[in-house]
């Protein structure tokens, strides 16, 4: 079983989906070994505690060099013998030293169909605002590996969600979570963990 860390910054509904899937036996190849929050007030930490998963905070200090922050993060990952990372609403840009150390071992969920509405500046409600402003009829979510290009790594899984008349960014965000993100992320985690355990890449 691959020791997996979930990195979070906020509410943690995607973390919850992973924890629920794990409890339901749908992620047999990964153990949720650690939750790392980018700030101490992330509600996701409470979800981790309720599930009996250790949680910790690794916060980038304002004037801290990116590489130094990356080293601190890597130290926590290594101390906990983490094989695989999942970014589930993690808002801090990952330093390159972390990305290099975990090449094709870090998954991210993005709430659009990449390559639409992704990259620098596209996070949270902004993604859905942009989709509505462009008038797309389909949006969705993407799970991809993390590389040095924001939202630019290899795509693992995608799921489309219909835009409905009268949608607001908030309504659309909720539908994308319910119909795509919360299903896609646990399933992608299991797929990747199983592939690695079976000797794939
Ligand atoms: C999700 O929309 C995810 O796609 C994005 O950030 C949001 C996190 O929500 N990367 P939550 O903290 O999992 O509730």
PDB file of C-alpha atoms and ligand atoms in Angstrom:
ATOM      1  CA  UNK A   1       0.000   0.000   0.000  1.00  0.00           C
ATOM      2  CA  UNK A   2       1.410   3.357  -0.975  1.00  0.00           C
ATOM      3  CA  UNK A   3       1.787   5.835   1.871  1.00  0.00           C
ATOM      4  CA  UNK A   4      -0.094   8.902   0.671  1.00  0.00           C
ATOM      5  CA  UNK A   5      -0.110  12.492   1.913  1.00  0.00           C
ATOM      6  CA  UNK A   6      -3.011  14.793   1.085  1.00  0.00           C
ATOM      7  CA  UNK A   7      -2.085  18.484   0.933  1.00  0.00           C
ATOM      8  CA  UNK A   8      -4.849  20.989   1.663  1.00  0.00           C
ATOM      9  CA  UNK A   9      -5.490  24.670   2.264  1.00  0.00           C
ATOM     10  CA  UNK A  10      -9.193  25.052   2.982  1.00  0.00           C
ATOM     11  CA  UNK A  11     -12.462  23.261   3.521  1.00  0.00           C
ATOM     12  CA  UNK A  12     -11.215  19.886   2.440  1.00  0.00           C
ATOM     13  CA  UNK A  13     -14.279  18.413   0.738  1.00  0.00           C
ATOM     14  CA  UNK A  14     -11.990  16.590  -1.696  1.00  0.00           C
ATOM     15  CA  UNK A  15     -10.001  15.242   1.253  1.00  0.00           C
ATOM     16  CA  UNK A  16     -13.321  14.087   2.726  1.00  0.00           C
ATOM     17  CA  UNK A  17     -14.168  12.299  -0.518  1.00  0.00           C
ATOM     18  CA  UNK A  18     -10.822  10.480  -0.314  1.00  0.00           C
ATOM     19  CA  UNK A  19     -11.318   9.576   3.364  1.00  0.00           C
ATOM     20  CA  UNK A  20     -14.852   8.300   2.647  1.00  0.00           C
ATOM     21  CA  UNK A  21     -13.663   6.272  -0.344  1.00  0.00           C
ATOM     22  CA  UNK A  22     -10.875   4.791   1.760  1.00  0.00           C
ATOM     23  CA  UNK A  23     -13.302   3.822   4.518  1.00  0.00           C
ATOM     24  CA  UNK A  24     -15.613   2.353   1.894  1.00  0.00           C
ATOM     25  CA  UNK A  25     -12.858   0.088   0.588  1.00  0.00           C
ATOM     26  CA  UNK A  26     -12.513   1.904  -2.730  1.00  0.00           C
ATOM     27  CA  UNK A  27      -8.799   2.790  -2.360  1.00  0.00           C
ATOM     28  CA  UNK A  28      -7.157  -0.511  -1.447  1.00  0.00           C
ATOM     29  CA  UNK A  29      -3.725   0.401  -2.855  1.00  0.00           C
ATOM     30  CA  UNK A  30      -3.135   3.642  -0.909  1.00  0.00           C
ATOM     31  CA  UNK A  31      -2.983   4.380   2.796  1.00  0.00           C
ATOM     32  CA  UNK A  32      -3.906   7.942   3.778  1.00  0.00           C
ATOM     33  CA  UNK A  33      -0.931   8.413   6.058  1.00  0.00           C
ATOM     34  CA  UNK A  34      -0.791  12.190   6.541  1.00  0.00           C
ATOM     35  CA  UNK A  35      -2.651  15.428   5.881  1.00  0.00           C
ATOM     36  CA  UNK A  36      -0.489  18.516   5.392  1.00  0.00           C
ATOM     37  CA  UNK A  37      -2.157  21.925   5.598  1.00  0.00           C
ATOM     38  CA  UNK A  38      -0.683  25.151   4.304  1.00  0.00           C
ATOM     39  CA  UNK A  39      -2.271  27.069   7.170  1.00  0.00           C
ATOM     40  CA  UNK A  40      -3.398  26.166  10.691  1.00  0.00           C
ATOM     41  CA  UNK A  41      -7.002  27.298  10.172  1.00  0.00           C
ATOM     42  CA  UNK A  42      -7.742  24.897   7.298  1.00  0.00           C
ATOM     43  CA  UNK A  43     -10.943  23.052   8.235  1.00  0.00           C
ATOM     44  CA  UNK A  44      -9.502  20.046   6.413  1.00  0.00           C
ATOM     45  CA  UNK A  45      -7.308  19.441   9.496  1.00  0.00           C
ATOM     46  CA  UNK A  46     -10.446  18.769  11.539  1.00  0.00           C
ATOM     47  CA  UNK A  47     -11.648  16.303   8.927  1.00  0.00           C
ATOM     48  CA  UNK A  48      -8.308  14.506   9.191  1.00  0.00           C
ATOM     49  CA  UNK A  49      -8.550  14.374  12.974  1.00  0.00           C
ATOM     50  CA  UNK A  50     -12.099  13.002  12.829  1.00  0.00           C
ATOM     51  CA  UNK A  51     -10.874  10.263  10.504  1.00  0.00           C
ATOM     52  CA  UNK A  52      -7.921   9.452  12.756  1.00  0.00           C
ATOM     53  CA  UNK A  53      -5.355  10.581  10.181  1.00  0.00           C
ATOM     54  CA  UNK A  54      -2.359  12.570  11.478  1.00  0.00           C
ATOM     55  CA  UNK A  55      -2.364  16.210  10.403  1.00  0.00           C
ATOM     56  CA  UNK A  56       0.380  18.788  10.357  1.00  0.00           C
ATOM     57  CA  UNK A  57       0.917  22.350   9.144  1.00  0.00           C
ATOM     58  CA  UNK A  58       3.767  23.360   6.855  1.00  0.00           C
ATOM     59  CA  UNK A  59       3.317  27.047   6.176  1.00  0.00           C
ATOM     60  CA  UNK A  60       5.503  29.092   3.868  1.00  0.00           C
ATOM     61  CA  UNK A  61       6.840  32.043   5.838  1.00  0.00           C
ATOM     62  CA  UNK A  62       6.417  35.398   4.111  1.00  0.00           C
ATOM     63  CA  UNK A  63      10.096  36.023   3.427  1.00  0.00           C
ATOM     64  CA  UNK A  64      11.166  32.403   3.182  1.00  0.00           C
ATOM     65  CA  UNK A  65      12.984  31.327   0.018  1.00  0.00           C
ATOM     66  CA  UNK A  66      10.912  28.938  -2.061  1.00  0.00           C
ATOM     67  CA  UNK A  67      13.652  26.286  -2.030  1.00  0.00           C
ATOM     68  CA  UNK A  68      13.954  26.461   1.769  1.00  0.00           C
ATOM     69  CA  UNK A  69      10.225  26.002   2.120  1.00  0.00           C
ATOM     70  CA  UNK A  70      10.477  23.059  -0.269  1.00  0.00           C
ATOM     71  CA  UNK A  71      13.204  21.486   1.872  1.00  0.00           C
ATOM     72  CA  UNK A  72      10.992  21.749   4.963  1.00  0.00           C
ATOM     73  CA  UNK A  73       8.137  20.132   3.085  1.00  0.00           C
ATOM     74  CA  UNK A  74      10.426  17.380   1.769  1.00  0.00           C
ATOM     75  CA  UNK A  75      11.694  16.706   5.294  1.00  0.00           C
ATOM     76  CA  UNK A  76       8.118  16.139   6.510  1.00  0.00           C
ATOM     77  CA  UNK A  77       7.355  13.893   3.530  1.00  0.00           C
ATOM     78  CA  UNK A  78      10.512  11.840   4.088  1.00  0.00           C
ATOM     79  CA  UNK A  79      10.050  11.584   7.874  1.00  0.00           C
ATOM     80  CA  UNK A  80       6.642  10.102   7.169  1.00  0.00           C
ATOM     81  CA  UNK A  81       7.942   7.832   4.373  1.00  0.00           C
ATOM     82  CA  UNK A  82       5.429   9.303   1.908  1.00  0.00           C
ATOM     83  CA  UNK A  83       5.327   7.635  -1.537  1.00  0.00           C
ATOM     84  CA  UNK A  84       2.555   9.650  -3.155  1.00  0.00           C
ATOM     85  CA  UNK A  85       1.057  13.135  -2.681  1.00  0.00           C
ATOM     86  CA  UNK A  86      -2.398  14.429  -3.561  1.00  0.00           C
ATOM     87  CA  UNK A  87      -3.001  18.167  -3.815  1.00  0.00           C
ATOM     88  CA  UNK A  88      -6.645  18.628  -2.847  1.00  0.00           C
ATOM     89  CA  UNK A  89      -7.283  22.360  -2.912  1.00  0.00           C
ATOM     90  CA  UNK A  90      -3.683  23.178  -1.979  1.00  0.00           C
ATOM     91  CA  UNK A  91      -3.125  26.836  -2.767  1.00  0.00           C
ATOM     92  CA  UNK A  92       0.638  27.193  -2.276  1.00  0.00           C
ATOM     93  CA  UNK A  93       2.717  26.744  -5.443  1.00  0.00           C
ATOM     94  CA  UNK A  94       4.878  23.657  -4.930  1.00  0.00           C
ATOM     95  CA  UNK A  95       8.633  24.349  -5.058  1.00  0.00           C
ATOM     96  CA  UNK A  96      10.594  22.692  -7.846  1.00  0.00           C
ATOM     97  CA  UNK A  97      12.707  20.627  -5.449  1.00  0.00           C
ATOM     98  CA  UNK A  98       9.532  18.928  -4.229  1.00  0.00           C
ATOM     99  CA  UNK A  99       8.236  18.394  -7.769  1.00  0.00           C
ATOM    100  CA  UNK A 100      11.566  16.879  -8.830  1.00  0.00           C
ATOM    101  CA  UNK A 101      11.730  14.561  -5.816  1.00  0.00           C
ATOM    102  CA  UNK A 102       8.199  13.288  -6.470  1.00  0.00           C
ATOM    103  CA  UNK A 103       8.167  13.129 -10.271  1.00  0.00           C
ATOM    104  CA  UNK A 104       4.861  11.500 -11.370  1.00  0.00           C
ATOM    105  CA  UNK A 105       4.067  10.949  -7.704  1.00  0.00           C
ATOM    106  CA  UNK A 106       2.021  14.144  -7.099  1.00  0.00           C
ATOM    107  CA  UNK A 107      -1.615  14.389  -8.229  1.00  0.00           C
ATOM    108  CA  UNK A 108      -3.661  17.593  -8.426  1.00  0.00           C
ATOM    109  CA  UNK A 109      -7.354  18.175  -9.010  1.00  0.00           C
ATOM    110  CA  UNK A 110      -8.383  21.177 -11.092  1.00  0.00           C
ATOM    111  CA  UNK A 111     -12.026  22.200 -11.494  1.00  0.00           C
ATOM    112  CA  UNK A 112     -12.151  22.544 -15.286  1.00  0.00           C
ATOM    113  CA  UNK A 113     -11.467  20.456 -18.371  1.00  0.00           C
ATOM    114  CA  UNK A 114      -7.768  21.228 -18.917  1.00  0.00           C
ATOM    115  CA  UNK A 115      -6.528  22.933 -21.110  1.00  0.00           C
ATOM    116  CA  UNK A 116      -9.507  25.282 -20.631  1.00  0.00           C
ATOM    117  CA  UNK A 117      -9.526  27.730 -17.739  1.00  0.00           C
ATOM    118  CA  UNK A 118      -6.308  26.614 -16.110  1.00  0.00           C
ATOM    119  CA  UNK A 119      -2.832  27.852 -15.325  1.00  0.00           C
ATOM    120  CA  UNK A 120      -1.719  30.912 -13.423  1.00  0.00           C
ATOM    121  CA  UNK A 121      -4.531  32.806 -11.712  1.00  0.00           C
ATOM    122  CA  UNK A 122      -7.189  30.151 -12.331  1.00  0.00           C
ATOM    123  CA  UNK A 123      -8.178  28.856  -8.918  1.00  0.00           C
ATOM    124  CA  UNK A 124     -11.316  28.644  -6.819  1.00  0.00           C
ATOM    125  CA  UNK A 125     -14.366  30.534  -8.078  1.00  0.00           C
ATOM    126  CA  UNK A 126     -12.309  32.295 -10.756  1.00  0.00           C
ATOM    127  CA  UNK A 127     -12.270  29.118 -12.818  1.00  0.00           C
ATOM    128  CA  UNK A 128     -16.056  28.918 -12.853  1.00  0.00           C
ATOM    129  CA  UNK A 129     -16.453  32.672 -13.438  1.00  0.00           C
ATOM    130  CA  UNK A 130     -14.274  32.330 -16.529  1.00  0.00           C
ATOM    131  CA  UNK A 131     -16.193  29.306 -17.807  1.00  0.00           C
ATOM    132  CA  UNK A 132     -19.513  31.158 -17.441  1.00  0.00           C
ATOM    133  CA  UNK A 133     -18.095  34.325 -19.023  1.00  0.00           C
ATOM    134  CA  UNK A 134     -16.971  32.303 -22.053  1.00  0.00           C
ATOM    135  CA  UNK A 135     -20.370  30.664 -22.300  1.00  0.00           C
ATOM    136  CA  UNK A 136     -19.174  27.053 -22.433  1.00  0.00           C
ATOM    137  CA  UNK A 137     -21.908  24.416 -22.201  1.00  0.00           C
ATOM    138  CA  UNK A 138     -19.636  21.787 -20.703  1.00  0.00           C
ATOM    139  CA  UNK A 139     -17.034  22.124 -18.007  1.00  0.00           C
ATOM    140  CA  UNK A 140     -15.787  19.555 -15.487  1.00  0.00           C
ATOM    141  CA  UNK A 141     -12.737  18.497 -13.554  1.00  0.00           C
ATOM    142  CA  UNK A 142      -9.275  17.135 -14.316  1.00  0.00           C
ATOM    143  CA  UNK A 143      -6.836  15.105 -12.237  1.00  0.00           C
ATOM    144  CA  UNK A 144      -3.268  15.462 -13.483  1.00  0.00           C
ATOM    145  CA  UNK A 145       0.299  14.887 -12.386  1.00  0.00           C
ATOM    146  CA  UNK A 146       2.098  17.975 -11.144  1.00  0.00           C
ATOM    147  CA  UNK A 147       5.105  19.278 -13.044  1.00  0.00           C
ATOM    148  CA  UNK A 148       6.788  22.684 -13.152  1.00  0.00           C
ATOM    149  CA  UNK A 149       4.050  24.185 -15.366  1.00  0.00           C
ATOM    150  CA  UNK A 150       0.893  25.196 -13.438  1.00  0.00           C
ATOM    151  CA  UNK A 151      -1.850  22.686 -14.384  1.00  0.00           C
ATOM    152  CA  UNK A 152       0.506  21.495 -17.166  1.00  0.00           C
ATOM    153  CA  UNK A 153       1.380  17.937 -16.142  1.00  0.00           C
ATOM    154  CA  UNK A 154       0.165  14.694 -17.702  1.00  0.00           C
ATOM    155  CA  UNK A 155      -3.595  14.248 -17.491  1.00  0.00           C
ATOM    156  CA  UNK A 156      -4.780  11.206 -15.502  1.00  0.00           C
ATOM    157  CA  UNK A 157      -8.576  11.529 -15.615  1.00  0.00           C
ATOM    158  CA  UNK A 158     -11.301  13.975 -16.634  1.00  0.00           C
ATOM    159  CA  UNK A 159     -15.055  14.160 -16.182  1.00  0.00           C
ATOM    160  CA  UNK A 160     -17.433  16.551 -17.937  1.00  0.00           C
ATOM    161  CA  UNK A 161     -20.256  18.432 -16.204  1.00  0.00           C
ATOM    162  CA  UNK A 162     -23.042  20.344 -17.963  1.00  0.00           C
ATOM    163  CA  UNK A 163     -23.464  24.078 -17.424  1.00  0.00           C
ATOM    164  CA  UNK A 164     -27.136  24.906 -16.745  1.00  0.00           C
ATOM    165  CA  UNK A 165     -29.049  28.085 -17.567  1.00  0.00           C
ATOM    166  CA  UNK A 166     -28.978  30.445 -14.605  1.00  0.00           C
ATOM    167  CA  UNK A 167     -25.771  29.010 -13.146  1.00  0.00           C
ATOM    168  CA  UNK A 168     -23.746  31.298 -10.903  1.00  0.00           C
ATOM    169  CA  UNK A 169     -20.062  30.582 -10.238  1.00  0.00           C
ATOM    170  CA  UNK A 170     -21.010  29.192  -6.833  1.00  0.00           C
ATOM    171  CA  UNK A 171     -23.742  26.894  -8.173  1.00  0.00           C
ATOM    172  CA  UNK A 172     -21.460  25.642 -10.933  1.00  0.00           C
ATOM    173  CA  UNK A 173     -18.595  25.085  -8.502  1.00  0.00           C
ATOM    174  CA  UNK A 174     -20.837  22.929  -6.322  1.00  0.00           C
ATOM    175  CA  UNK A 175     -22.093  20.862  -9.279  1.00  0.00           C
ATOM    176  CA  UNK A 176     -18.548  20.290 -10.551  1.00  0.00           C
ATOM    177  CA  UNK A 177     -17.555  19.083  -7.088  1.00  0.00           C
ATOM    178  CA  UNK A 178     -20.549  16.778  -6.635  1.00  0.00           C
ATOM    179  CA  UNK A 179     -20.642  15.327 -10.149  1.00  0.00           C
ATOM    180  CA  UNK A 180     -16.933  15.237 -10.928  1.00  0.00           C
ATOM    181  CA  UNK A 181     -14.284  16.117  -8.327  1.00  0.00           C
ATOM    182  CA  UNK A 182     -15.450  13.962  -5.430  1.00  0.00           C
ATOM    183  CA  UNK A 183     -15.689  10.880  -7.662  1.00  0.00           C
ATOM    184  CA  UNK A 184     -12.709  11.514  -9.894  1.00  0.00           C
ATOM    185  CA  UNK A 185     -10.019  12.216  -7.286  1.00  0.00           C
ATOM    186  CA  UNK A 186     -10.406   9.061  -5.149  1.00  0.00           C
ATOM    187  CA  UNK A 187     -10.682   6.928  -8.305  1.00  0.00           C
ATOM    188  CA  UNK A 188      -7.565   8.517  -9.831  1.00  0.00           C
ATOM    189  CA  UNK A 189      -5.637   8.045  -6.594  1.00  0.00           C
ATOM    190  CA  UNK A 190      -6.521   4.340  -6.568  1.00  0.00           C
ATOM    191  CA  UNK A 191      -5.605   3.975 -10.276  1.00  0.00           C
ATOM    192  CA  UNK A 192      -2.199   5.609  -9.810  1.00  0.00           C
ATOM    193  CA  UNK A 193      -1.413   3.711  -6.588  1.00  0.00           C
ATOM    194  CA  UNK A 194      -2.390   0.394  -8.153  1.00  0.00           C
ATOM    195  CA  UNK A 195      -0.306   1.089 -11.253  1.00  0.00           C
ATOM    196  CA  UNK A 196       2.762   1.957  -9.165  1.00  0.00           C
ATOM    197  CA  UNK A 197       2.329  -1.085  -6.914  1.00  0.00           C
ATOM    198  CA  UNK A 198       2.099  -3.272  -9.973  1.00  0.00           C
ATOM    199  CA  UNK A 199       5.423  -1.927 -11.139  1.00  0.00           C
ATOM    200  CA  UNK A 200       4.124   0.585 -13.664  1.00  0.00           C
ATOM    201  CA  UNK A 201       4.949   4.242 -13.756  1.00  0.00           C
TER     202      UNK A 201
HETATM  203  C1  LIG B   1     -11.611  22.333  -5.450  1.00  0.00           C
HETATM  204  O1  LIG B   1     -12.489  22.988  -6.326  1.00  0.00           O
HETATM  205  C2  LIG B   1     -10.416  21.855  -6.218  1.00  0.00           C
HETATM  206  O2  LIG B   1     -10.706  21.469  -7.516  1.00  0.00           O
HETATM  207  C3  LIG B   1      -9.536  23.057  -6.228  1.00  0.00           C
HETATM  208  O3  LIG B   1      -9.734  23.646  -4.973  1.00  0.00           O
HETATM  209  C4  LIG B   1     -11.016  23.296  -4.449  1.00  0.00           C
HETATM  210  C5  LIG B   1     -10.802  22.693  -3.090  1.00  0.00           C
HETATM  211  O4  LIG B   1     -11.965  22.452  -2.382  1.00  0.00           O
HETATM  212  N1  LIG B   1      -8.190  22.703  -6.573  1.00  0.00           N
HETATM  213  P1  LIG B   1     -11.928  21.585  -1.052  1.00  0.00           P
HETATM  214  O5  LIG B   1     -10.961  22.222  -0.082  1.00  0.00           O
HETATM  215  O6  LIG B   1     -11.520  20.187  -1.418  1.00  0.00           O
HETATM  216  O7  LIG B   1     -13.335  21.622  -0.518  1.00  0.00           O
END
